[in-house]
mmCIF file of C-alpha atoms and ligand atoms in Angstrom:
data_model
loop_
_atom_site.group_PDB
_atom_site.id
_atom_site.type_symbol
_atom_site.label_atom_id
_atom_site.label_comp_id
_atom_site.label_asym_id
_atom_site.label_seq_id
_atom_site.Cartn_x
_atom_site.Cartn_y
_atom_site.Cartn_z
ATOM 1 C CA MET A 1 -60.153 117.516 -162.563
ATOM 2 C CA GLU A 2 -62.231 118.983 -159.740
ATOM 3 C CA THR A 3 -60.528 118.746 -156.345
ATOM 4 C CA LYS A 4 -62.851 117.128 -153.786
ATOM 5 C CA ARG A 5 -62.714 117.389 -150.009
ATOM 6 C CA VAL A 6 -62.574 113.772 -148.811
ATOM 7 C CA ALA A 7 -63.015 112.616 -145.207
ATOM 8 C CA VAL A 8 -61.828 109.053 -144.659
ATOM 9 C CA ILE A 9 -63.054 107.465 -141.435
ATOM 10 C CA GLY A 10 -60.635 104.768 -140.320
ATOM 11 C CA GLY A 11 -56.869 104.454 -140.567
ATOM 12 C CA GLY A 12 -56.406 100.736 -141.189
ATOM 13 C CA VAL A 13 -54.966 99.458 -144.442
ATOM 14 C CA ILE A 14 -58.117 100.363 -146.388
ATOM 15 C CA GLY A 15 -58.555 103.886 -145.008
ATOM 16 C CA LEU A 16 -54.859 104.684 -145.342
ATOM 17 C CA SER A 17 -54.721 103.330 -148.897
ATOM 18 C CA VAL A 18 -57.805 105.293 -149.971
ATOM 19 C CA ALA A 19 -56.427 108.436 -148.310
ATOM 20 C CA TRP A 20 -52.958 108.094 -149.862
ATOM 21 C CA ARG A 21 -54.138 107.284 -153.390
ATOM 22 C CA THR A 22 -56.873 109.941 -153.513
ATOM 23 C CA ALA A 23 -54.504 112.582 -152.079
ATOM 24 C CA ALA A 24 -51.890 111.547 -154.661
ATOM 25 C CA ALA A 25 -54.594 112.042 -157.323
ATOM 26 C CA GLY A 26 -54.963 115.662 -156.186
ATOM 27 C CA HIS A 27 -57.820 115.604 -153.662
ATOM 28 C CA ASP A 28 -57.916 117.351 -150.293
ATOM 29 C CA VAL A 29 -58.021 114.483 -147.791
ATOM 30 C CA THR A 30 -58.570 114.249 -144.027
ATOM 31 C CA LEU A 31 -58.229 110.912 -142.241
ATOM 32 C CA ILE A 32 -60.054 110.454 -138.936
ATOM 33 C CA ASP A 33 -58.810 107.757 -136.534
ATOM 34 C CA PRO A 34 -57.619 107.880 -132.908
ATOM 35 C CA SER A 35 -54.713 105.513 -133.692
ATOM 36 C CA PRO A 36 -54.073 105.224 -137.437
ATOM 37 C CA GLY A 37 -52.089 102.227 -138.611
ATOM 38 C CA ARG A 38 -53.279 99.915 -135.848
ATOM 39 C CA GLY A 39 -56.472 97.855 -135.536
ATOM 40 C CA ALA A 40 -56.943 94.575 -137.388
ATOM 41 C CA SER A 41 -54.452 95.541 -140.125
ATOM 42 C CA TRP A 42 -51.670 95.681 -137.511
ATOM 43 C CA VAL A 43 -52.477 92.143 -136.329
ATOM 44 C CA ALA A 44 -52.680 90.552 -139.806
ATOM 45 C CA GLY A 45 -50.453 87.830 -141.230
ATOM 46 C CA GLY A 46 -50.019 89.545 -144.590
ATOM 47 C CA MET A 47 -51.218 86.822 -146.969
ATOM 48 C CA LEU A 48 -52.274 88.138 -150.375
ATOM 49 C CA ALA A 49 -53.690 84.824 -151.430
ATOM 50 C CA PRO A 50 -56.961 84.871 -153.380
ATOM 51 C CA VAL A 51 -56.194 81.570 -155.132
ATOM 52 C CA ALA A 52 -54.923 79.644 -152.084
ATOM 53 C CA GLU A 53 -57.989 80.814 -150.126
ATOM 54 C CA ALA A 54 -60.511 80.329 -152.962
ATOM 55 C CA TRP A 55 -63.554 78.117 -152.472
ATOM 56 C CA PRO A 56 -66.417 76.987 -154.732
ATOM 57 C CA GLY A 57 -69.297 79.457 -154.573
ATOM 58 C CA GLU A 58 -67.063 82.452 -153.787
ATOM 59 C CA GLU A 59 -66.319 83.409 -157.391
ATOM 60 C CA ALA A 60 -66.975 87.150 -156.959
ATOM 61 C CA ALA A 61 -64.486 87.278 -154.058
ATOM 62 C CA LEU A 62 -61.936 85.367 -156.158
ATOM 63 C CA ALA A 63 -62.352 87.777 -159.094
ATOM 64 C CA LEU A 64 -62.087 90.859 -156.872
ATOM 65 C CA GLY A 65 -59.140 89.402 -154.950
ATOM 66 C CA GLU A 66 -57.270 88.480 -158.120
ATOM 67 C CA GLU A 67 -57.895 91.900 -159.653
ATOM 68 C CA SER A 68 -56.402 93.461 -156.534
ATOM 69 C CA LEU A 69 -53.494 90.996 -156.544
ATOM 70 C CA ARG A 70 -52.662 92.097 -160.110
ATOM 71 C CA ARG A 71 -52.492 95.668 -158.832
ATOM 72 C CA TRP A 72 -50.244 94.848 -155.850
ATOM 73 C CA PRO A 73 -46.811 95.058 -157.523
ATOM 74 C CA GLU A 74 -47.504 98.539 -158.915
ATOM 75 C CA PHE A 75 -49.093 99.605 -155.602
ATOM 76 C CA ALA A 76 -46.014 98.416 -153.662
ATOM 77 C CA GLN A 77 -43.662 100.136 -156.097
ATOM 78 C CA ALA A 78 -45.533 103.447 -155.889
ATOM 79 C CA LEU A 79 -45.587 103.127 -152.099
ATOM 80 C CA ALA A 80 -41.851 102.449 -151.946
ATOM 81 C CA ALA A 81 -41.307 105.709 -153.837
ATOM 82 C CA ASP A 82 -43.757 107.720 -151.709
ATOM 83 C CA GLY A 83 -43.509 106.324 -148.170
ATOM 84 C CA GLY A 84 -41.347 103.197 -147.892
ATOM 85 C CA ASP A 85 -40.962 99.647 -149.152
ATOM 86 C CA PRO A 86 -43.715 97.356 -147.760
ATOM 87 C CA ALA A 87 -41.616 94.194 -148.391
ATOM 88 C CA LEU A 88 -43.810 92.413 -150.915
ATOM 89 C CA SER A 89 -42.855 88.733 -151.009
ATOM 90 C CA THR A 90 -43.104 86.925 -154.340
ATOM 91 C CA HIS A 91 -42.071 83.487 -153.078
ATOM 92 C CA GLY A 92 -45.616 82.165 -153.457
ATOM 93 C CA THR A 93 -47.936 80.129 -151.268
ATOM 94 C CA VAL A 94 -48.305 76.450 -150.453
ATOM 95 C CA VAL A 95 -51.605 74.899 -149.377
ATOM 96 C CA ALA A 96 -50.740 71.816 -147.328
ATOM 97 C CA ALA A 97 -52.865 68.804 -146.387
ATOM 98 C CA LEU A 98 -51.998 67.311 -143.012
ATOM 99 C CA ASP A 99 -54.030 64.117 -143.173
ATOM 100 C CA ARG A 100 -56.284 62.056 -145.426
ATOM 101 C CA GLY A 101 -59.329 64.302 -144.775
ATOM 102 C CA ASP A 102 -57.368 67.428 -145.653
ATOM 103 C CA ALA A 103 -55.998 65.724 -148.759
ATOM 104 C CA GLY A 104 -59.622 65.246 -149.896
ATOM 105 C CA GLN A 105 -60.285 68.977 -149.383
ATOM 106 C CA LEU A 106 -57.109 69.799 -151.269
ATOM 107 C CA THR A 107 -58.316 67.752 -154.222
ATOM 108 C CA VAL A 108 -61.656 69.633 -154.168
ATOM 109 C CA LEU A 109 -59.712 72.921 -154.228
ATOM 110 C CA ALA A 110 -57.352 71.726 -156.976
ATOM 111 C CA GLU A 111 -60.265 70.522 -159.140
ATOM 112 C CA TYR A 112 -62.158 73.761 -158.573
ATOM 113 C CA LEU A 113 -59.133 75.885 -159.446
ATOM 114 C CA GLY A 114 -58.537 73.777 -162.557
ATOM 115 C CA LYS A 115 -62.173 74.303 -163.585
ATOM 116 C CA VAL A 116 -61.932 78.082 -163.211
ATOM 117 C CA GLY A 117 -58.643 78.080 -165.124
ATOM 118 C CA ARG A 118 -56.081 78.746 -162.361
ATOM 119 C CA ALA A 119 -52.760 76.974 -162.726
ATOM 120 C CA VAL A 120 -51.743 75.170 -159.540
ATOM 121 C CA GLU A 121 -49.500 72.149 -159.091
ATOM 122 C CA GLN A 122 -50.404 69.310 -156.734
ATOM 123 C CA VAL A 123 -47.316 67.708 -155.156
ATOM 124 C CA THR A 124 -46.580 64.926 -152.666
ATOM 125 C CA GLY A 125 -45.383 65.606 -149.128
ATOM 126 C CA ARG A 126 -41.982 64.253 -150.136
ATOM 127 C CA ARG A 127 -41.683 66.750 -152.993
ATOM 128 C CA LEU A 128 -42.817 69.558 -150.702
ATOM 129 C CA ARG A 129 -40.007 68.678 -148.273
ATOM 130 C CA THR A 130 -37.441 69.223 -151.035
ATOM 131 C CA LEU A 131 -38.843 72.756 -151.474
ATOM 132 C CA GLU A 132 -39.570 73.535 -147.832
ATOM 133 C CA PRO A 133 -37.431 71.171 -145.731
ATOM 134 C CA GLY A 134 -39.131 71.895 -142.406
ATOM 135 C CA VAL A 135 -42.718 71.467 -143.578
ATOM 136 C CA SER A 136 -44.397 68.163 -142.896
ATOM 137 C CA ALA A 137 -47.520 67.398 -144.962
ATOM 138 C CA ARG A 138 -49.259 64.529 -146.748
ATOM 139 C CA SER A 139 -49.640 66.477 -149.998
ATOM 140 C CA ALA A 140 -49.757 70.095 -151.098
ATOM 141 C CA LEU A 141 -50.750 72.577 -153.781
ATOM 142 C CA LEU A 142 -48.165 75.037 -155.035
ATOM 143 C CA VAL A 143 -49.688 78.449 -155.768
ATOM 144 C CA PRO A 144 -46.744 80.462 -157.084
ATOM 145 C CA GLY A 145 -48.741 83.592 -157.988
ATOM 146 C CA ASP A 146 -50.120 84.364 -154.513
ATOM 147 C CA LEU A 147 -48.077 86.969 -152.653
ATOM 148 C CA ALA A 148 -47.498 88.194 -149.098
ATOM 149 C CA VAL A 149 -46.609 91.523 -147.512
ATOM 150 C CA ASP A 150 -45.203 92.694 -144.201
ATOM 151 C CA ASN A 151 -48.362 94.296 -142.811
ATOM 152 C CA ARG A 152 -46.552 96.463 -140.265
ATOM 153 C CA ARG A 153 -44.049 97.850 -142.759
ATOM 154 C CA LEU A 154 -46.988 98.417 -145.092
ATOM 155 C CA LEU A 155 -48.907 100.434 -142.508
ATOM 156 C CA ARG A 156 -45.881 102.563 -141.591
ATOM 157 C CA SER A 157 -45.216 103.199 -145.287
ATOM 158 C CA LEU A 158 -48.840 104.126 -145.945
ATOM 159 C CA ARG A 159 -48.854 106.643 -143.085
ATOM 160 C CA ALA A 160 -45.664 108.204 -144.347
ATOM 161 C CA ALA A 161 -46.919 108.283 -147.954
ATOM 162 C CA ALA A 162 -50.273 109.774 -146.934
ATOM 163 C CA SER A 163 -48.528 112.511 -144.904
ATOM 164 C CA ARG A 164 -46.184 113.201 -147.780
ATOM 165 C CA ARG A 165 -49.179 113.639 -150.098
ATOM 166 C CA GLY A 166 -50.766 116.151 -147.724
ATOM 167 C CA VAL A 167 -53.356 114.002 -145.882
ATOM 168 C CA ARG A 168 -54.378 115.657 -142.595
ATOM 169 C CA PHE A 169 -54.739 113.292 -139.643
ATOM 170 C CA VAL A 170 -57.443 113.917 -137.036
ATOM 171 C CA ASP A 171 -56.659 111.651 -134.066
ATOM 172 C CA ASP A 172 -60.225 111.140 -132.926
ATOM 173 C CA HIS A 173 -63.258 108.849 -133.261
ATOM 174 C CA ALA A 174 -65.960 109.675 -135.784
ATOM 175 C CA THR A 175 -69.316 109.730 -134.005
ATOM 176 C CA ASP A 176 -71.687 110.625 -136.841
ATOM 177 C CA VAL A 177 -71.410 110.542 -140.645
ATOM 178 C CA GLY A 178 -73.795 112.321 -143.020
ATOM 179 C CA THR A 179 -73.828 114.120 -146.354
ATOM 180 C CA GLY A 180 -71.155 116.812 -146.237
ATOM 181 C CA LEU A 181 -70.222 116.391 -142.576
ATOM 182 C CA VAL A 182 -68.428 114.000 -140.226
ATOM 183 C CA ARG A 183 -68.740 114.662 -136.489
ATOM 184 C CA THR A 184 -65.921 113.571 -134.208
ATOM 185 C CA GLY A 185 -65.594 113.484 -130.423
ATOM 186 C CA SER A 186 -64.015 116.921 -130.428
ATOM 187 C CA GLY A 187 -65.260 118.694 -133.561
ATOM 188 C CA GLU A 188 -66.379 118.207 -137.128
ATOM 189 C CA VAL A 189 -64.949 117.791 -140.615
ATOM 190 C CA THR A 190 -66.815 119.188 -143.624
ATOM 191 C CA CYS A 191 -66.374 117.300 -146.866
ATOM 192 C CA ASP A 192 -67.780 116.554 -150.322
ATOM 193 C CA VAL A 193 -67.278 112.817 -149.864
ATOM 194 C CA ALA A 194 -67.133 110.773 -146.653
ATOM 195 C CA VAL A 195 -65.640 107.263 -146.830
ATOM 196 C CA ILE A 196 -66.496 104.837 -144.024
ATOM 197 C CA ALA A 197 -63.460 102.573 -143.675
ATOM 198 C CA ALA A 198 -63.737 101.868 -139.967
ATOM 199 C CA GLY A 199 -63.440 98.078 -140.192
ATOM 200 C CA ALA A 200 -65.438 96.109 -137.629
ATOM 201 C CA ARG A 201 -66.776 99.369 -136.131
ATOM 202 C CA SER A 202 -68.258 100.555 -139.433
ATOM 203 C CA GLY A 203 -71.676 99.092 -138.588
ATOM 204 C CA GLY A 204 -72.086 101.702 -135.827
ATOM 205 C CA LEU A 205 -71.608 104.529 -138.340
ATOM 206 C CA HIS A 206 -74.256 103.642 -140.906
ATOM 207 C CA PRO A 207 -77.433 101.534 -140.602
ATOM 208 C CA ARG A 208 -76.890 99.904 -144.011
ATOM 209 C CA LEU A 209 -73.480 98.503 -143.161
ATOM 210 C CA ALA A 210 -74.031 94.898 -142.049
ATOM 211 C CA VAL A 211 -70.534 94.380 -140.676
ATOM 212 C CA ARG A 212 -69.733 92.285 -137.621
ATOM 213 C CA PRO A 213 -66.466 91.689 -135.756
ATOM 214 C CA LEU A 214 -64.748 88.359 -136.415
ATOM 215 C CA LYS A 215 -61.959 87.955 -133.898
ATOM 216 C CA GLY A 216 -58.552 86.678 -134.985
ATOM 217 C CA GLU A 217 -55.458 85.944 -132.909
ATOM 218 C CA ILE A 218 -51.932 85.710 -134.279
ATOM 219 C CA LEU A 219 -48.541 84.820 -132.838
ATOM 220 C CA ARG A 220 -45.220 86.273 -133.924
ATOM 221 C CA LEU A 221 -42.227 83.990 -133.522
ATOM 222 C CA ARG A 222 -38.533 84.125 -134.257
ATOM 223 C CA ALA A 223 -36.117 81.313 -135.124
ATOM 224 C CA ARG A 224 -33.227 80.811 -132.694
ATOM 225 C CA ARG A 225 -29.695 80.378 -133.922
ATOM 226 C CA THR A 226 -29.939 76.619 -133.464
ATOM 227 C CA SER A 227 -33.417 76.086 -134.972
ATOM 228 C CA LEU A 228 -34.460 75.532 -138.586
ATOM 229 C CA PRO A 229 -35.173 78.820 -140.414
ATOM 230 C CA PRO A 230 -38.791 79.645 -141.336
ATOM 231 C CA PRO A 231 -40.223 78.329 -144.614
ATOM 232 C CA THR A 232 -39.535 80.511 -147.660
ATOM 233 C CA ARG A 233 -43.127 80.446 -148.911
ATOM 234 C CA THR A 234 -46.344 81.221 -147.069
ATOM 235 C CA VAL A 235 -47.759 77.897 -145.882
ATOM 236 C CA ARG A 236 -51.479 77.465 -145.356
ATOM 237 C CA ALA A 237 -53.362 74.439 -144.063
ATOM 238 C CA VAL A 238 -56.589 73.466 -142.368
ATOM 239 C CA ALA A 239 -56.133 71.631 -139.079
ATOM 240 C CA GLU A 240 -59.263 70.065 -137.544
ATOM 241 C CA GLY A 241 -61.420 72.337 -139.694
ATOM 242 C CA ARG A 242 -59.579 75.509 -138.684
ATOM 243 C CA PRO A 243 -57.387 77.494 -141.091
ATOM 244 C CA VAL A 244 -53.790 78.013 -140.008
ATOM 245 C CA TYR A 245 -50.983 79.743 -141.864
ATOM 246 C CA LEU A 246 -47.317 80.583 -141.479
ATOM 247 C CA VAL A 247 -46.107 83.779 -143.126
ATOM 248 C CA PRO A 248 -42.330 84.357 -143.135
ATOM 249 C CA ARG A 249 -40.944 87.877 -142.847
ATOM 250 C CA GLU A 250 -37.768 89.269 -144.414
ATOM 251 C CA ASP A 251 -36.345 90.002 -140.945
ATOM 252 C CA GLY A 252 -36.521 86.325 -139.866
ATOM 253 C CA GLU A 253 -39.813 86.516 -137.994
ATOM 254 C CA LEU A 254 -42.631 84.099 -138.642
ATOM 255 C CA VAL A 255 -46.271 85.120 -138.250
ATOM 256 C CA LEU A 256 -48.605 82.318 -137.246
ATOM 257 C CA GLY A 257 -52.293 82.959 -137.765
ATOM 258 C CA ALA A 258 -55.088 83.023 -137.242
ATOM 259 C CA THR A 259 -57.968 81.967 -135.074
ATOM 260 C CA GLN A 260 -61.488 82.881 -136.111
ATOM 261 C CA TYR A 261 -64.170 83.455 -133.436
ATOM 262 C CA GLU A 262 -67.479 85.252 -133.151
ATOM 263 C CA ALA A 263 -66.706 87.028 -129.863
ATOM 264 C CA GLY A 264 -68.230 90.491 -130.238
ATOM 265 C CA PHE A 265 -65.722 93.277 -129.653
ATOM 266 C CA ASP A 266 -63.475 91.196 -127.379
ATOM 267 C CA GLU A 267 -59.844 91.858 -128.332
ATOM 268 C CA THR A 268 -58.099 89.845 -125.634
ATOM 269 C CA VAL A 269 -55.791 86.950 -126.533
ATOM 270 C CA SER A 270 -57.121 83.674 -125.126
ATOM 271 C CA ALA A 271 -54.976 80.777 -123.899
ATOM 272 C CA ARG A 272 -57.115 78.518 -126.067
ATOM 273 C CA GLY A 273 -56.319 80.540 -129.189
ATOM 274 C CA VAL A 274 -52.585 80.333 -128.528
ATOM 275 C CA ARG A 275 -52.788 76.594 -127.816
ATOM 276 C CA GLU A 276 -54.809 75.846 -130.954
ATOM 277 C CA LEU A 277 -52.483 77.831 -133.178
ATOM 278 C CA LEU A 278 -49.318 76.298 -131.752
ATOM 279 C CA GLU A 279 -50.705 72.744 -131.889
ATOM 280 C CA ALA A 280 -51.718 73.138 -135.527
ATOM 281 C CA ALA A 281 -48.464 74.859 -136.504
ATOM 282 C CA ALA A 282 -46.329 72.205 -134.819
ATOM 283 C CA ARG A 283 -47.991 69.502 -136.923
ATOM 284 C CA LEU A 284 -47.208 71.493 -140.053
ATOM 285 C CA PHE A 285 -43.785 72.815 -139.095
ATOM 286 C CA PRO A 286 -42.454 70.884 -136.066
ATOM 287 C CA SER A 287 -39.401 73.129 -135.591
ATOM 288 C CA ILE A 288 -41.683 75.907 -134.407
ATOM 289 C CA ASP A 289 -41.475 74.355 -130.924
ATOM 290 C CA GLU A 290 -37.886 75.666 -130.717
ATOM 291 C CA TYR A 291 -38.773 79.214 -131.748
ATOM 292 C CA GLU A 292 -38.923 82.225 -129.477
ATOM 293 C CA LEU A 293 -42.494 83.438 -128.974
ATOM 294 C CA VAL A 294 -42.190 87.179 -129.516
ATOM 295 C CA GLU A 295 -45.764 88.434 -129.413
ATOM 296 C CA THR A 296 -49.401 87.419 -129.216
ATOM 297 C CA ALA A 297 -52.095 89.760 -130.537
ATOM 298 C CA ALA A 298 -55.789 89.827 -131.370
ATOM 299 C CA GLY A 299 -57.740 91.924 -133.848
ATOM 300 C CA LEU A 300 -61.250 92.179 -135.248
ATOM 301 C CA ARG A 301 -61.843 91.483 -138.916
ATOM 302 C CA ALA A 302 -64.777 93.339 -140.463
ATOM 303 C CA ALA A 303 -66.959 90.438 -141.572
ATOM 304 C CA SER A 304 -69.892 90.488 -143.977
ATOM 305 C CA VAL A 305 -72.471 87.736 -144.503
ATOM 306 C CA ASP A 306 -71.242 86.801 -147.976
ATOM 307 C CA THR A 307 -67.493 87.460 -147.352
ATOM 308 C CA LEU A 308 -67.459 90.264 -149.963
ATOM 309 C CA PRO A 309 -66.629 93.802 -148.863
ATOM 310 C CA PHE A 310 -68.877 96.849 -149.134
ATOM 311 C CA ILE A 311 -67.383 99.272 -151.645
ATOM 312 C CA GLY A 312 -69.663 101.952 -153.063
ATOM 313 C CA GLU A 313 -72.080 104.770 -152.344
ATOM 314 C CA LEU A 314 -74.475 104.388 -149.389
ATOM 315 C CA GLU A 315 -76.214 107.746 -149.752
ATOM 316 C CA ASP A 316 -75.443 111.091 -151.355
ATOM 317 C CA GLY A 317 -71.727 111.716 -150.754
ATOM 318 C CA VAL A 318 -71.350 108.893 -148.186
ATOM 319 C CA PHE A 319 -69.382 105.852 -149.344
ATOM 320 C CA ALA A 320 -68.407 102.514 -147.807
ATOM 321 C CA ALA A 321 -64.964 100.896 -148.008
ATOM 322 C CA THR A 322 -65.283 98.217 -145.376
ATOM 323 C CA GLY A 323 -66.293 94.614 -144.622
ATOM 324 C CA HIS A 324 -63.198 93.157 -146.284
ATOM 325 C CA HIS A 325 -63.495 90.071 -144.059
ATOM 326 C CA ARG A 326 -60.246 88.018 -144.304
ATOM 327 C CA ASN A 327 -58.997 90.105 -147.241
ATOM 328 C CA GLY A 328 -58.325 93.698 -146.221
ATOM 329 C CA LEU A 329 -54.636 93.723 -147.091
ATOM 330 C CA LEU A 330 -55.245 91.881 -150.349
ATOM 331 C CA MET A 331 -58.048 94.172 -151.492
ATOM 332 C CA ALA A 332 -56.487 97.512 -150.516
ATOM 333 C CA PRO A 333 -55.196 98.406 -154.027
ATOM 334 C CA VAL A 334 -58.436 97.680 -155.896
ATOM 335 C CA THR A 335 -60.490 99.475 -153.222
ATOM 336 C CA ALA A 336 -58.270 102.567 -153.343
ATOM 337 C CA ASP A 337 -58.277 102.567 -157.158
ATOM 338 C CA ALA A 338 -62.085 102.470 -157.170
ATOM 339 C CA PHE A 339 -62.144 105.694 -155.144
ATOM 340 C CA VAL A 340 -59.594 107.395 -157.367
ATOM 341 C CA ALA A 341 -61.871 106.526 -160.327
ATOM 342 C CA TRP A 342 -65.114 107.678 -158.681
ATOM 343 C CA LEU A 343 -63.647 110.968 -157.481
ATOM 344 C CA GLY A 344 -62.100 111.660 -160.876
ATOM 345 C CA GLY A 345 -65.312 110.877 -162.775
ATOM 346 C CA GLY A 346 -63.906 107.615 -164.188
ATOM 347 C CA LYS A 347 -65.045 104.003 -164.124
ATOM 348 C CA PRO A 348 -63.970 101.818 -161.182
ATOM 349 C CA PRO A 349 -62.546 98.319 -161.812
ATOM 350 C CA ALA A 350 -65.459 96.154 -163.057
ATOM 351 C CA GLU A 351 -64.987 93.531 -160.284
ATOM 352 C CA VAL A 352 -65.894 96.153 -157.634
ATOM 353 C CA GLU A 353 -69.526 96.177 -158.832
ATOM 354 C CA ALA A 354 -70.154 92.846 -157.009
ATOM 355 C CA ALA A 355 -69.196 94.565 -153.737
ATOM 356 C CA HIS A 356 -71.824 97.305 -153.963
ATOM 357 C CA PRO A 357 -73.533 97.861 -150.582
ATOM 358 C CA ASP A 358 -76.972 97.444 -152.250
ATOM 359 C CA ARG A 359 -76.352 93.803 -153.163
ATOM 360 C CA LEU A 360 -77.855 92.448 -149.931
ATOM 361 C CA GLY A 361 -81.213 94.106 -150.576
ATOM 362 C CA GLY A 362 -81.231 96.871 -147.997
ATOM 363 C CA GLN A 363 -79.809 94.958 -145.021
HETATM 364 N N1 LIG B 401 -56.467 86.476 -144.376
HETATM 365 C C1 LIG B 401 -56.257 85.673 -143.277
HETATM 366 C C2 LIG B 401 -57.035 85.986 -142.066
HETATM 367 O O1 LIG B 401 -57.879 86.843 -142.032
HETATM 368 O O2 LIG B 401 -56.823 85.341 -141.085
#
């Protein structure tokens, strides 16, 4: 195999995963980011839930998400050997309906998933309470195959694994990307292949990348000695039209996410965001009122118009790996594997074809 010089722009979960996997495959990789391992990936909840978050009309995203989900256990195992265990949780996901309106939406989701052949079990609120004693809902769907990961452990592990595999880190912003060359604030990196994985800021690096920031706020909480422990499974619901989810961590923390606003590049945490999240979470899991509030944080998802990412060649030697919308952590393995295939002259996973940057007709 020919060794290629690869410049990856962006050190979030996608950039780090592409850098680690392509370096492990024998390529000469440089990663450019002023603070790798931070950004939106640092703020995430860690849901790997293509089925729980599926919706009619988004079949290509479901197929791509599920293909990546299938790759997650092997990805996590390889990462544990190379950089550290990312704490993949296999307890599954619950989609909960809080009221009659939500229950209607849940039925739409259950019927849709049945039609596309995904096995989910619809249960009453009473049955859910036997599985998750603190969770209060009218009805729920059990989605045992959806996973979750500790995003911060994942990012630390990816940095360590990438370093171990020889990735060079350039702690700087990329200012200009073209065939064979990436300019940074303080110098330049020559390469055979440049990969734009700069999340919400990718749009500023290539005119064909229609990516916009979609702000999300999360809260991190911790149970006190006297309060009910967090649920075992990830719990997702929609409260007053807004998605809310609780993702338990191995260390006893609970991540509560996430708001969703079009707010440009604003990364401040708003009082309204915190209030909305806590109000919704307290309906779903009333014991949260007793928890210690450990942290509030905001990040910018890289959103695309059709919710699919951009994965593929933009121009000679310049590739996109961005626009993963609400699914960056989920889609990291399939995205990284696509690059390993392209660089090695192989065929990428078939589901990646739907994410080609050309699909929007030159936008
Ligand atoms: N995947 C959940 C979110 O983006 O909030």
